[in-house]
XYZ file of C-alpha atoms in Angstrom:
764
model
C 38.043 -176.363 80.429
C 37.554 -179.676 78.282
C 35.646 -179.794 75.118
C 33.894 -183.364 74.018
C 32.354 -181.501 70.953
C 35.146 -182.304 68.472
C 36.461 -185.429 69.930
C 35.654 -189.325 68.800
C 34.860 -190.565 72.073
C 33.518 -193.927 72.713
C 29.632 -194.871 71.825
C 27.572 -194.552 74.608
C 25.845 -197.988 73.613
C 28.953 -199.536 72.456
C 29.115 -201.774 75.516
C 25.702 -202.871 75.609
C 25.834 -203.702 72.200
C 28.815 -205.484 71.374
C 28.077 -207.617 74.780
C 24.760 -208.548 73.422
C 22.963 -207.062 76.268
C 21.033 -204.259 74.298
C 17.093 -205.081 74.357
C 15.314 -204.966 71.083
C 11.337 -205.262 70.326
C 11.954 -209.145 70.424
C 14.391 -209.252 73.295
C 11.336 -207.459 75.463
C 8.495 -209.479 74.432
C 7.294 -211.806 77.250
C 6.977 -215.620 76.129
C 3.554 -215.531 77.213
C 2.375 -213.509 73.848
C 0.043 -214.531 71.715
C 1.643 -214.505 67.895
C -0.290 -212.621 64.787
C 0.729 -213.574 61.745
C -1.086 -211.931 58.265
C -2.423 -213.286 55.468
C -1.053 -211.645 52.256
C -2.980 -211.196 48.743
C -1.631 -213.510 46.294
C -3.227 -211.187 43.151
C -2.040 -207.490 42.058
C -5.492 -205.647 42.208
C -8.879 -206.610 43.134
C -11.176 -207.444 45.745
C -11.684 -209.926 48.491
C -15.109 -211.563 47.810
C -14.546 -213.556 50.862
C -12.595 -215.564 52.968
C -13.286 -218.829 54.417
C -12.005 -219.073 58.044
C -13.584 -222.338 59.159
C -10.565 -224.465 58.718
C -8.095 -221.938 60.421
C -10.494 -221.278 63.313
C -10.451 -225.327 63.918
C -6.704 -225.605 63.808
C -5.677 -226.324 67.877
C -3.993 -222.813 69.182
C -6.115 -220.669 66.792
C -7.461 -217.887 69.682
C -9.151 -215.752 66.679
C -9.444 -214.891 62.971
C -9.973 -211.335 61.803
C -10.768 -210.034 57.632
C -10.775 -207.216 56.148
C -14.602 -207.581 56.797
C -14.140 -206.734 60.345
C -12.045 -204.203 60.999
C -13.549 -200.736 61.518
C -14.227 -198.276 58.690
C -11.007 -195.680 59.815
C -8.966 -194.918 57.313
C -5.531 -192.981 58.448
C -2.188 -192.153 56.825
C 0.647 -193.401 57.682
C 3.858 -191.267 56.948
C 5.717 -190.641 59.842
C 5.653 -186.540 59.453
C 4.211 -183.818 61.936
C 0.688 -183.390 62.140
C -1.027 -180.172 61.065
C -3.765 -178.871 62.324
C -4.401 -177.665 58.618
C -6.252 -180.384 56.332
C -4.830 -179.299 53.288
C -1.478 -180.389 54.570
C -2.411 -183.238 55.778
C -0.905 -187.017 54.713
C -3.237 -188.830 52.702
C -5.688 -190.746 54.868
C -5.894 -194.046 52.324
C -5.242 -196.990 54.293
C -7.398 -199.385 56.875
C -6.161 -202.171 58.886
C -6.966 -204.675 56.727
C -7.746 -204.080 53.145
C -10.750 -205.559 50.828
C -9.756 -203.775 47.774
C -6.486 -205.822 46.915
C -3.516 -203.086 45.466
C -0.742 -204.708 45.155
C 0.705 -208.673 45.821
C 1.347 -208.627 49.154
C -1.482 -206.469 50.443
C -2.609 -207.398 53.994
C -6.272 -209.045 54.059
C -6.455 -210.754 57.402
C -5.238 -211.808 60.738
C -4.905 -214.651 62.861
C -3.983 -214.583 66.747
C -2.617 -217.858 68.102
C -0.907 -218.934 71.238
C 2.127 -220.299 69.192
C 4.018 -219.448 65.951
C 3.112 -222.986 64.502
C -0.414 -222.218 64.695
C -0.442 -219.075 63.678
C 1.175 -220.109 60.065
C -0.538 -222.880 59.910
C -4.000 -220.839 59.919
C -2.835 -218.478 57.458
C -2.180 -221.260 55.429
C -5.353 -222.896 55.959
C -7.551 -219.323 54.927
C -9.567 -220.103 51.932
C -9.888 -216.651 49.588
C -12.032 -215.991 46.984
C -11.165 -212.890 44.633
C -12.697 -210.809 42.194
C -9.602 -209.920 39.881
C -8.789 -206.814 38.096
C -6.291 -205.608 35.650
C -3.305 -204.212 37.190
C -0.358 -201.674 36.142
C 3.353 -201.655 37.434
C 4.512 -198.762 34.871
C 4.456 -195.208 36.596
C 3.703 -193.822 33.199
C 1.459 -196.463 31.737
C -0.299 -195.991 35.039
C -1.532 -192.295 33.602
C -2.877 -193.970 30.557
C -7.039 -192.891 30.150
C -6.954 -196.788 29.904
C -4.888 -197.878 32.605
C -6.890 -199.610 36.350
C -7.813 -196.902 38.392
C -6.102 -197.704 41.779
C -7.715 -195.204 44.318
C -11.271 -193.605 43.156
C -10.520 -190.255 44.124
C -7.251 -189.702 42.024
C -8.282 -189.997 38.532
C -5.391 -191.084 36.431
C -3.777 -192.236 39.565
C -1.848 -189.250 39.782
C -1.601 -188.528 43.588
C -0.473 -184.989 42.634
C 1.344 -182.686 40.417
C 3.764 -179.879 41.269
C 5.745 -177.633 39.088
C 9.063 -174.942 38.677
C 8.744 -172.105 36.090
C 11.664 -169.689 35.630
C 12.246 -166.982 32.898
C 10.786 -168.001 29.694
C 11.819 -171.646 28.575
C 10.444 -171.190 24.997
C 12.119 -168.251 23.997
C 15.587 -169.402 25.463
C 15.816 -172.156 23.420
C 15.379 -170.232 19.945
C 19.053 -168.823 20.442
C 21.361 -169.907 17.353
C 23.979 -172.198 18.420
C 22.663 -174.178 21.326
C 23.318 -177.783 21.604
C 20.537 -179.500 22.986
C 21.067 -182.710 25.266
C 18.080 -185.141 26.281
C 18.330 -187.862 28.310
C 16.147 -190.400 30.308
C 17.042 -191.680 33.736
C 15.338 -194.656 35.846
C 16.230 -195.661 39.671
C 14.998 -198.650 40.440
C 12.837 -199.968 43.546
C 14.793 -201.488 46.479
C 14.361 -201.604 50.225
C 16.063 -200.827 53.122
C 17.552 -203.555 54.083
C 17.990 -202.471 58.171
C 19.526 -205.936 60.411
C 16.257 -205.921 62.501
C 13.094 -206.203 60.951
C 9.998 -204.138 62.188
C 8.047 -205.711 64.752
C 5.667 -204.814 67.675
C 3.759 -205.919 70.413
C 0.941 -204.450 72.217
C -1.766 -204.990 74.980
C -4.094 -202.941 77.240
C -3.253 -201.590 80.119
C -5.648 -199.370 82.863
C -7.799 -198.561 79.578
C -5.390 -197.671 77.253
C -3.411 -199.693 74.419
C 0.347 -199.537 74.831
C 2.796 -200.579 71.948
C 6.384 -201.173 71.771
C 7.781 -201.023 68.566
C 10.704 -200.923 66.130
C 10.072 -197.156 65.015
C 11.766 -193.722 64.468
C 9.477 -191.971 65.510
C 7.287 -192.558 68.740
C 5.639 -190.089 68.984
C 4.022 -189.730 65.518
C 3.051 -193.378 66.048
C 1.010 -192.778 68.761
C -0.840 -190.306 66.623
C -1.406 -192.473 63.695
C -2.672 -195.391 66.476
C -5.221 -193.366 67.725
C -6.501 -192.500 64.102
C -6.506 -195.788 63.166
C -8.548 -196.991 66.340
C -10.595 -193.885 66.274
C -8.734 -193.532 69.950
C -8.144 -190.440 71.930
C -4.474 -190.233 71.222
C -3.934 -190.115 75.086
C -5.395 -193.708 74.957
C -2.636 -194.604 73.373
C 1.359 -195.017 74.698
C 4.125 -196.160 72.356
C 7.497 -196.942 73.762
C 10.532 -197.172 71.365
C 13.508 -199.264 73.049
C 17.113 -199.663 70.790
C 16.184 -200.016 66.956
C 18.198 -202.358 64.781
C 18.297 -199.789 61.638
C 15.678 -197.860 59.856
C 17.045 -196.129 57.365
C 13.680 -194.179 56.561
C 11.353 -197.270 56.215
C 10.638 -197.385 60.098
C 9.809 -193.668 59.266
C 6.343 -194.741 58.575
C 3.470 -196.407 60.751
C 3.900 -200.013 59.598
C 2.378 -202.603 61.548
C 1.573 -200.893 64.992
C -1.553 -199.898 63.981
C -2.585 -203.512 63.034
C -1.166 -204.907 66.213
C -3.032 -202.339 68.876
C -6.318 -203.102 67.254
C -5.512 -207.115 67.201
C -4.709 -206.326 71.188
C -8.050 -204.720 71.845
C -10.160 -208.051 69.687
C -8.697 -210.384 72.280
C -9.715 -208.341 75.199
C -6.512 -206.522 75.536
C -4.202 -209.256 75.488
C -0.359 -209.160 74.646
C -0.125 -209.745 71.022
C 3.490 -210.013 68.920
C 3.591 -208.949 65.545
C 7.005 -209.869 63.717
C 7.628 -209.764 60.222
C 9.419 -211.784 58.460
C 12.157 -210.383 55.991
C 9.963 -211.327 52.967
C 7.464 -209.315 54.589
C 9.769 -206.549 55.579
C 10.838 -206.341 51.454
C 6.991 -205.957 50.328
C 4.725 -205.072 52.897
C 6.727 -202.268 54.321
C 7.947 -199.825 52.656
C 10.292 -199.543 49.469
C 12.388 -196.614 48.064
C 10.726 -194.802 45.186
C 11.300 -195.545 41.270
C 11.612 -192.275 39.671
C 11.417 -191.998 35.979
C 13.275 -188.541 34.877
C 13.352 -186.527 31.638
C 16.275 -183.954 31.219
C 16.673 -181.573 28.196
C 19.518 -179.127 28.661
C 20.421 -176.421 26.156
C 24.166 -175.260 26.332
C 26.142 -173.068 24.777
C 29.111 -174.257 23.178
C 31.173 -172.585 25.901
C 29.653 -175.050 28.826
C 26.759 -172.097 29.779
C 23.100 -173.358 30.771
C 20.875 -171.375 28.920
C 17.303 -173.494 29.381
C 16.621 -176.836 31.042
C 13.111 -178.861 31.509
C 13.216 -181.406 34.072
C 10.226 -183.980 34.425
C 9.867 -186.791 36.646
C 7.454 -189.368 37.124
C 7.532 -191.180 40.658
C 6.529 -194.694 41.178
C 3.937 -194.654 44.791
C 2.637 -198.176 44.692
C -0.452 -198.869 46.097
C -0.876 -196.324 49.316
C -0.001 -192.718 49.809
C 2.697 -193.270 52.473
C 4.883 -189.914 52.132
C 3.693 -189.346 48.545
C 4.612 -186.493 46.390
C 7.448 -185.045 49.332
C 9.947 -187.297 47.235
C 9.677 -186.152 44.256
C 9.291 -182.804 44.671
C 12.011 -182.567 46.952
C 14.375 -183.761 43.975
C 12.683 -181.760 41.601
C 13.663 -178.741 44.202
C 17.299 -179.724 44.018
C 17.345 -179.021 40.330
C 17.060 -175.806 39.703
C 19.057 -174.944 43.028
C 21.988 -177.293 42.154
C 22.629 -175.784 38.622
C 20.593 -172.474 38.598
C 19.961 -171.563 35.243
C 17.701 -168.476 34.251
C 15.144 -170.674 32.058
C 13.348 -173.849 33.896
C 10.285 -175.815 33.179
C 10.093 -178.517 35.581
C 6.982 -181.131 36.020
C 6.891 -183.928 38.679
C 4.167 -186.540 38.824
C 3.321 -188.868 42.305
C 1.375 -191.975 40.725
C -0.460 -194.975 42.662
C 0.634 -198.495 40.880
C 0.321 -202.043 41.815
C 3.603 -201.950 43.644
C 4.311 -201.584 47.333
C 3.990 -198.925 48.588
C 7.113 -196.905 48.353
C 8.087 -194.346 51.491
C 10.810 -192.709 53.078
C 14.370 -193.952 52.471
C 17.648 -192.464 52.969
C 18.122 -189.720 50.966
C 14.630 -188.939 50.388
C 14.105 -188.480 47.085
C 17.954 -187.050 46.069
C 19.663 -190.103 45.340
C 16.956 -190.436 42.665
C 17.387 -186.931 41.825
C 20.992 -187.063 41.682
C 21.217 -190.347 39.332
C 19.351 -188.372 37.056
C 20.928 -184.816 37.467
C 24.643 -185.341 37.729
C 24.344 -188.189 34.937
C 22.888 -185.739 32.627
C 25.924 -183.727 33.874
C 28.361 -185.853 32.481
C 26.157 -186.771 29.143
C 26.749 -182.697 28.758
C 30.219 -182.786 28.878
C 30.513 -185.490 26.328
C 28.359 -183.323 23.980
C 29.950 -180.372 24.802
C 33.726 -181.872 24.682
C 34.304 -180.106 28.350
C 35.733 -181.762 31.349
C 33.129 -182.687 33.848
C 35.053 -180.667 36.544
C 35.662 -177.621 34.887
C 31.707 -177.544 33.574
C 30.988 -178.236 37.747
C 33.169 -175.285 38.491
C 31.236 -172.940 36.051
C 27.785 -173.572 36.896
C 27.609 -174.794 40.255
C 25.463 -173.048 43.052
C 27.486 -169.834 43.750
C 28.718 -168.445 46.976
C 25.882 -166.432 47.899
C 23.085 -168.004 46.830
C 20.236 -168.031 48.586
C 17.396 -169.993 48.006
C 13.639 -168.093 48.054
C 11.458 -171.122 49.518
C 13.721 -172.435 52.407
C 15.775 -169.293 52.716
C 19.028 -171.438 53.002
C 22.190 -169.851 51.698
C 25.293 -171.219 50.659
C 28.010 -169.101 53.150
C 31.141 -171.138 52.189
C 33.166 -172.139 48.605
C 31.825 -175.711 49.695
C 31.539 -177.323 46.366
C 35.273 -176.140 45.264
C 36.486 -176.775 48.758
C 34.553 -180.655 48.325
C 36.033 -181.000 44.483
C 39.323 -179.903 45.385
C 39.966 -182.578 48.398
C 38.217 -185.697 46.828
C 40.036 -184.836 43.399
C 43.503 -184.621 45.445
C 42.459 -187.731 46.992
C 41.580 -189.945 43.913
C 44.781 -188.432 41.543
C 41.452 -187.278 39.584
C 43.184 -185.114 37.263
C 45.815 -187.307 35.990
C 43.700 -190.315 36.064
C 41.021 -188.614 34.006
C 43.194 -187.519 31.076
C 45.124 -190.845 31.068
C 41.473 -193.017 30.904
C 40.382 -191.632 27.823
C 39.889 -192.838 24.253
C 40.850 -196.441 25.803
C 40.180 -199.207 22.796
C 41.202 -202.559 25.299
C 39.429 -205.106 26.965
C 39.769 -203.818 30.194
C 39.457 -200.045 30.905
C 39.557 -197.773 33.574
C 37.850 -194.504 34.327
C 36.986 -192.125 37.163
C 33.791 -190.444 37.618
C 32.574 -187.359 39.455
C 29.157 -186.525 40.907
C 28.317 -183.847 43.497
C 25.007 -183.797 45.591
C 22.551 -180.993 47.200
C 20.951 -181.874 50.563
C 18.178 -180.244 52.615
C 19.040 -180.691 56.528
C 15.334 -181.235 58.473
C 11.553 -180.423 57.386
C 11.395 -176.449 57.595
C 9.690 -174.329 56.412
C 7.282 -177.775 54.543
C 6.797 -178.847 57.904
C 6.990 -178.707 61.597
C 10.279 -178.578 63.233
C 10.530 -178.465 67.301
C 12.257 -180.604 70.078
C 11.846 -180.840 73.748
C 14.731 -181.480 75.783
C 14.754 -182.528 79.216
C 17.272 -182.170 81.984
C 17.654 -183.766 85.457
C 20.558 -183.500 87.784
C 21.686 -186.529 90.187
C 22.670 -186.461 93.388
C 26.167 -187.122 92.302
C 26.497 -184.472 90.173
C 26.006 -186.268 86.558
C 22.540 -185.773 85.239
C 20.297 -187.614 82.777
C 18.555 -186.123 79.598
C 15.798 -187.197 77.219
C 14.456 -186.338 74.055
C 12.308 -187.317 71.700
C 14.619 -187.578 68.350
C 15.778 -191.113 68.545
C 18.866 -193.183 68.028
C 18.199 -195.948 65.834
C 22.080 -196.829 65.247
C 23.012 -193.584 63.551
C 24.997 -192.366 66.686
C 23.200 -189.218 68.039
C 22.786 -190.811 71.506
C 26.461 -190.592 71.712
C 26.616 -186.815 70.095
C 23.771 -186.000 71.947
C 25.857 -186.551 74.972
C 28.989 -184.772 73.824
C 26.977 -181.298 73.578
C 25.035 -181.877 76.952
C 28.344 -181.739 78.463
C 29.832 -178.995 76.392
C 26.773 -177.101 76.992
C 25.990 -177.642 80.681
C 29.860 -177.388 81.877
C 30.145 -181.372 83.253
C 32.725 -184.379 81.998
C 30.759 -186.858 78.927
C 31.328 -189.527 81.341
C 28.639 -187.883 83.848
C 25.910 -187.507 80.943
C 23.634 -190.483 80.632
C 21.125 -190.477 78.111
C 18.036 -191.895 78.507
C 17.950 -194.111 74.782
C 14.224 -195.443 74.916
C 11.704 -193.082 74.207
C 8.254 -193.608 75.718
C 5.262 -191.348 74.995
C 4.107 -191.018 78.742
C 7.704 -189.894 79.804
C 9.743 -188.706 76.612
C 9.413 -185.057 75.729
C 7.802 -184.397 72.197
C 10.303 -184.669 69.401
C 9.498 -186.642 66.006
C 12.052 -188.719 65.561
C 14.757 -189.558 63.517
C 14.520 -188.573 59.662
C 15.401 -185.811 57.565
C 19.038 -185.879 58.650
C 17.756 -183.671 61.410
C 19.055 -184.712 64.969
C 22.174 -182.902 65.358
C 21.036 -180.018 63.730
C 17.373 -179.651 65.181
C 18.415 -181.224 68.611
C 21.217 -179.199 69.073
C 18.468 -176.227 69.300
C 16.524 -177.927 72.672
C 19.780 -179.452 74.146
C 21.197 -175.762 74.205
C 18.343 -174.005 75.429
C 17.440 -176.460 78.063
C 21.349 -176.700 79.324
C 21.298 -172.351 79.686
C 18.234 -173.022 81.773
C 19.750 -175.982 83.929
C 23.134 -174.029 84.500
C 21.300 -170.967 85.682
C 19.327 -172.646 87.789
C 22.238 -174.540 89.162
C 24.579 -171.377 89.714
C 21.657 -169.842 90.973
C 21.447 -172.438 93.712
C 25.482 -172.189 93.877
C 24.682 -168.259 95.209
C 22.403 -169.509 98.035
C 25.474 -172.230 99.297
C 28.374 -170.144 98.483
C 26.879 -166.545 98.633
C 28.780 -165.440 95.722
C 26.559 -163.634 93.529
C 25.876 -165.788 90.027
C 27.964 -162.837 88.165
C 31.299 -164.191 89.565
C 30.726 -168.032 89.166
C 31.160 -170.426 86.421
C 30.501 -174.368 86.196
C 33.314 -175.909 84.313
C 34.148 -179.528 84.524
C 31.810 -180.514 86.892
C 32.778 -177.891 89.528
C 31.816 -174.777 90.789
C 34.311 -172.448 90.249
C 34.785 -168.817 91.339
C 36.051 -166.531 87.740
C 38.510 -164.248 88.549
C 40.839 -166.713 90.358
C 39.212 -170.284 89.143
C 39.038 -171.397 92.644
C 36.915 -174.677 92.981
C 34.125 -173.384 95.585
C 32.614 -176.800 95.311
C 31.766 -179.731 93.102
C 28.338 -180.331 91.472
C 27.757 -183.796 93.423
C 27.792 -181.457 96.426
C 25.870 -178.585 95.443
C 23.073 -181.316 94.344
C 23.240 -183.681 97.305
C 22.531 -180.231 99.980
C 20.280 -178.821 97.493
C 18.121 -182.053 97.589
C 18.458 -182.572 101.108
C 18.581 -179.419 102.458
C 16.071 -178.836 105.541
C 16.162 -175.182 104.666
C 15.563 -175.563 100.977
C 15.447 -178.734 99.342
C 14.711 -178.813 95.755
C 14.765 -180.683 92.367
C 16.993 -179.488 89.743
C 15.574 -179.948 86.684
C 14.966 -177.946 82.961
C 12.686 -179.083 80.455
C 12.275 -176.881 77.474
C 10.877 -176.825 73.621
C 12.574 -175.182 70.679
C 10.678 -174.564 67.310
C 12.810 -174.179 64.728
C 12.481 -171.732 61.482
C 15.409 -172.431 59.812
C 17.226 -174.950 57.536
C 20.670 -176.178 56.402
C 22.104 -176.739 53.044
C 24.845 -179.770 53.573
C 26.757 -180.382 50.302
C 29.721 -182.974 48.730
C 30.661 -185.271 46.299
C 31.801 -188.668 45.476
C 34.715 -189.590 42.955
C 35.032 -193.356 41.935
C 37.584 -195.219 39.816
C 36.512 -198.478 38.441
C 37.755 -201.030 36.081
C 35.687 -201.870 33.296
C 36.034 -205.823 31.486
C 33.724 -205.045 28.581
C 33.626 -208.663 27.030
C 32.855 -209.656 30.445
C 30.613 -206.943 31.075
C 31.814 -206.629 34.590
C 32.219 -203.500 36.483
C 34.973 -203.689 39.700
C 35.146 -200.903 41.657
C 38.570 -199.763 42.782
C 38.492 -196.622 45.010
C 35.201 -194.920 46.230
C 35.974 -190.840 47.450
C 33.072 -189.226 49.441
C 33.784 -185.575 50.881
C 31.279 -183.905 52.929
C 30.764 -180.720 54.353
C 28.234 -181.599 57.349
C 29.520 -178.462 59.276
C 31.429 -178.939 62.828
C 32.121 -182.272 63.301
C 30.436 -183.253 66.959
C 32.378 -186.806 66.859
C 34.927 -187.242 63.881
C 34.512 -191.849 64.211
C 30.776 -191.462 64.133
C 31.074 -189.434 61.605
C 32.923 -191.521 59.318
C 31.210 -194.133 60.317
C 27.866 -192.484 58.936
C 29.432 -191.669 55.482
C 31.321 -195.321 55.060
C 27.202 -196.595 55.388
C 26.056 -194.212 52.992
C 28.009 -195.033 50.832
C 28.121 -199.294 50.829
C 24.202 -198.567 49.913
C 25.137 -196.301 47.240
C 27.062 -199.034 45.658
C 24.470 -201.595 46.084
C 21.919 -199.279 44.563
C 24.328 -198.323 41.170
C 25.508 -201.758 40.982
C 23.078 -204.261 42.171
C 19.972 -203.554 44.010
C 16.666 -203.940 42.281
C 13.068 -205.594 43.411
C 11.952 -207.109 40.416
C 8.303 -207.990 39.625
C 5.997 -210.451 37.511
C 4.890 -209.052 34.676
C 2.359 -211.550 34.895
C 1.424 -211.268 37.784
C 2.817 -208.532 40.028
C 4.052 -210.882 41.816
C 7.786 -209.866 43.787
C 10.675 -211.796 42.196
C 13.447 -211.711 44.724
C 11.975 -210.507 48.139
C 15.125 -212.586 49.614
C 18.504 -211.725 50.653
C 19.255 -214.328 48.472
C 17.830 -213.364 45.625
C 18.108 -209.436 46.225
C 21.606 -208.273 45.783
C 23.110 -206.463 48.221
C 26.422 -204.886 48.179
C 28.466 -207.042 50.256
C 32.058 -206.699 51.938
C 33.875 -208.300 48.542
C 31.986 -205.289 46.435
C 33.850 -202.695 48.279
C 37.218 -201.332 48.092
C 38.469 -199.601 50.559
C 36.294 -196.174 51.380
C 37.812 -193.270 51.947
C 35.524 -190.194 53.837
C 36.908 -187.051 54.267
C 35.156 -183.936 55.352
C 34.990 -179.872 55.096
C 34.139 -178.447 58.058
C 32.449 -174.980 57.534
C 29.854 -174.202 60.370
C 26.727 -173.789 59.829
C 25.894 -170.439 61.138
C 21.857 -170.818 61.849
C 23.036 -174.137 64.222
C 23.622 -173.753 67.917
C 26.851 -176.208 67.564
C 27.153 -175.069 64.052
C 26.198 -178.768 62.445
C 24.154 -180.106 59.390
C 22.778 -183.008 58.078
C 25.218 -185.781 57.117
C 23.242 -189.443 58.091
C 21.365 -189.358 54.375
C 23.867 -187.412 52.361
C 26.496 -189.896 51.841
C 24.061 -192.045 50.082
C 23.545 -189.751 47.449
C 25.961 -189.219 44.893
C 28.512 -192.498 44.575
C 26.120 -194.270 42.382
C 26.264 -191.349 39.364
C 29.906 -191.044 40.432
C 30.139 -194.817 39.618
C 28.352 -194.755 36.147
C 30.129 -191.455 35.411
C 33.440 -193.706 36.182
C 32.340 -195.986 33.387
C 31.422 -193.292 30.741
C 34.815 -192.270 31.274
C 36.366 -195.959 30.486
C 34.118 -196.740 27.626
C 32.182 -193.811 26.580
C 28.969 -195.612 27.000
C 26.072 -193.467 29.184
C 23.850 -195.687 30.812
C 20.435 -194.427 31.586
C 19.051 -196.803 34.268
C 20.813 -198.078 37.663
C 21.838 -200.779 38.915
C 23.894 -201.214 36.274
C 24.059 -204.781 35.920
C 25.777 -207.511 33.628
C 22.531 -207.481 31.583
C 22.425 -203.819 31.301
C 26.051 -203.441 30.330
C 25.872 -205.821 28.025
C 22.349 -204.491 26.257
C 24.586 -201.101 26.633
C 28.219 -202.161 24.989
C 26.124 -204.362 22.269
C 24.129 -201.283 21.517
C 27.835 -198.802 21.190
C 29.039 -201.634 19.266
C 31.805 -202.875 21.519
C 30.824 -206.442 21.535
C 28.881 -208.618 19.794
C 26.481 -211.961 20.721
């Protein structure tokens, strides 16, 4: 019996995408669509006193102008989380379709609907706005001060939420004689996802319902949010998700689907197309949370951790979006990755007058690993211990079980991953060789590990549904609510279906488009949940389909079900392997039988009440030109234990993509703001410094396959983990090269200059 799981089969969407035939939102929108454009606020905080629409409405081709004074008073949440019937576990509803209370530079205050793009753009420029300006605040800790501007009336001190973790007795533990105290502050920047396809959607009314075709990761969740935003029963909303040109978490949020749907209702249900520019995507979609972290560790001279304090402040921006879950996940990693008996951990999520922060690849873990792994090397520098030795001594041991998630470390993952990465980079030799350099050009190597949870149970609902339908020729199509957004899950799913049912992978036809009218319920693409969560419903549905097929085979062959099997698309007799008939012959006879005609299908829902750890590490080698304040990345190695690999080629591609994002995060990317106005300064791909091919060394990915016992296919998270540990590994390599510790990323030439000057390595 041939198996496809574990093989690098060709992506199921490769041909369509390579030939330019794959249809995205913009490709599907009819040219007759009206064009919607948004007027964004040009102040960071205040109120819209009035909007004069006279000149805009006079522009030829303008159909309608709508402002923040026209929208319904339905406050709605936007985060792409499963809904909860418990109000205490529902996302914060702090959004309106258009906002009179301006909370950031770029807030949505009016919209124009026109017959073409030129008219829409002219009309937006013709709108005249009168503001009542208020003081604004961009810094997360300044926003908590008593005299800070109040951004949301129901959140005193601008604190959306605070949570803490307490273990042991921190205050007593730090009194132990001879302890070494290591303290550090670590900052991460505001960055944007920069997926290839900007967010766009179009909406129309049909048969008394609103239909939205959108570039989203979460079609079923968007259906609910559109209903809430418009005050409609959810069944009156239909969401269609075609091919998606990337999302990375930005599209795990209700972006402009609710507004676009409402605009259509205001022009009699006509087709309205709303597409974001790149500048709008940077500011008026979502960004990654900038998080400031303060860590204090008390360590014995032998490297034993005695007591630790962790504090983190998450810059939420103007609206709640995914809110506190980001920094809370990062804080949750802290006591697990390096267990310590005495802990005081606190984290705050704070509103500021910046763009709203939401989900982004890693979901708080890139920020947490930056702080935590930089701090580990700071400890090693303080006590004179090699970073590898310290980690082997203190990292989560085999058998560790988290009391909340019940996740368990079943294998010696960390040592296995570090051993493999160390050998690939020749780390041990280079680390010692690069100590105590004095020349203008120096080299260094660095290490960082990461912690990651797969999926969202037990914090939130985890379920997946799957439908399989057998065709007359023995092939089958299957559908699931978990979405393909470019990461390759449709291909992995096809391999999983093929093996579970017992047919060749080329006979599996995946329906990539999600349509809430016909697609089984699923919450979408996020939390690196796809193969893990989807695997449960795929296996369950496949077994149900096999049972039906073998029962029909019994009717057609008169052989007992117990002696039959389905292998490579053929019904065989187990004892001698004799082929009794092909699956195509069985399906055709079943459908057209004059005695017992039946449609062969199966559909099930699996609710998943488990989670899984996914761990790994990064090794980086850099060359630092001290006088020029320049870093050149020479080598970057990522090693992952993501369980059983479904498709090794796709897995390696995922890792390379995550490494690329992390290079930019560590060395160049930051969305900057004017401190005097709150205006974003570099919300375009010219001034925002993404890492490019020229910034990349040869990226090396490797895997340790420890099958996950809770998974039907032995899989666990891979999509997000590759972005979590490279940035601190690069920073730690710079520390190894120069002896200078940097507390904020990105480590740009300006940051290097400041650090080298303070360390006395360079002069003005």
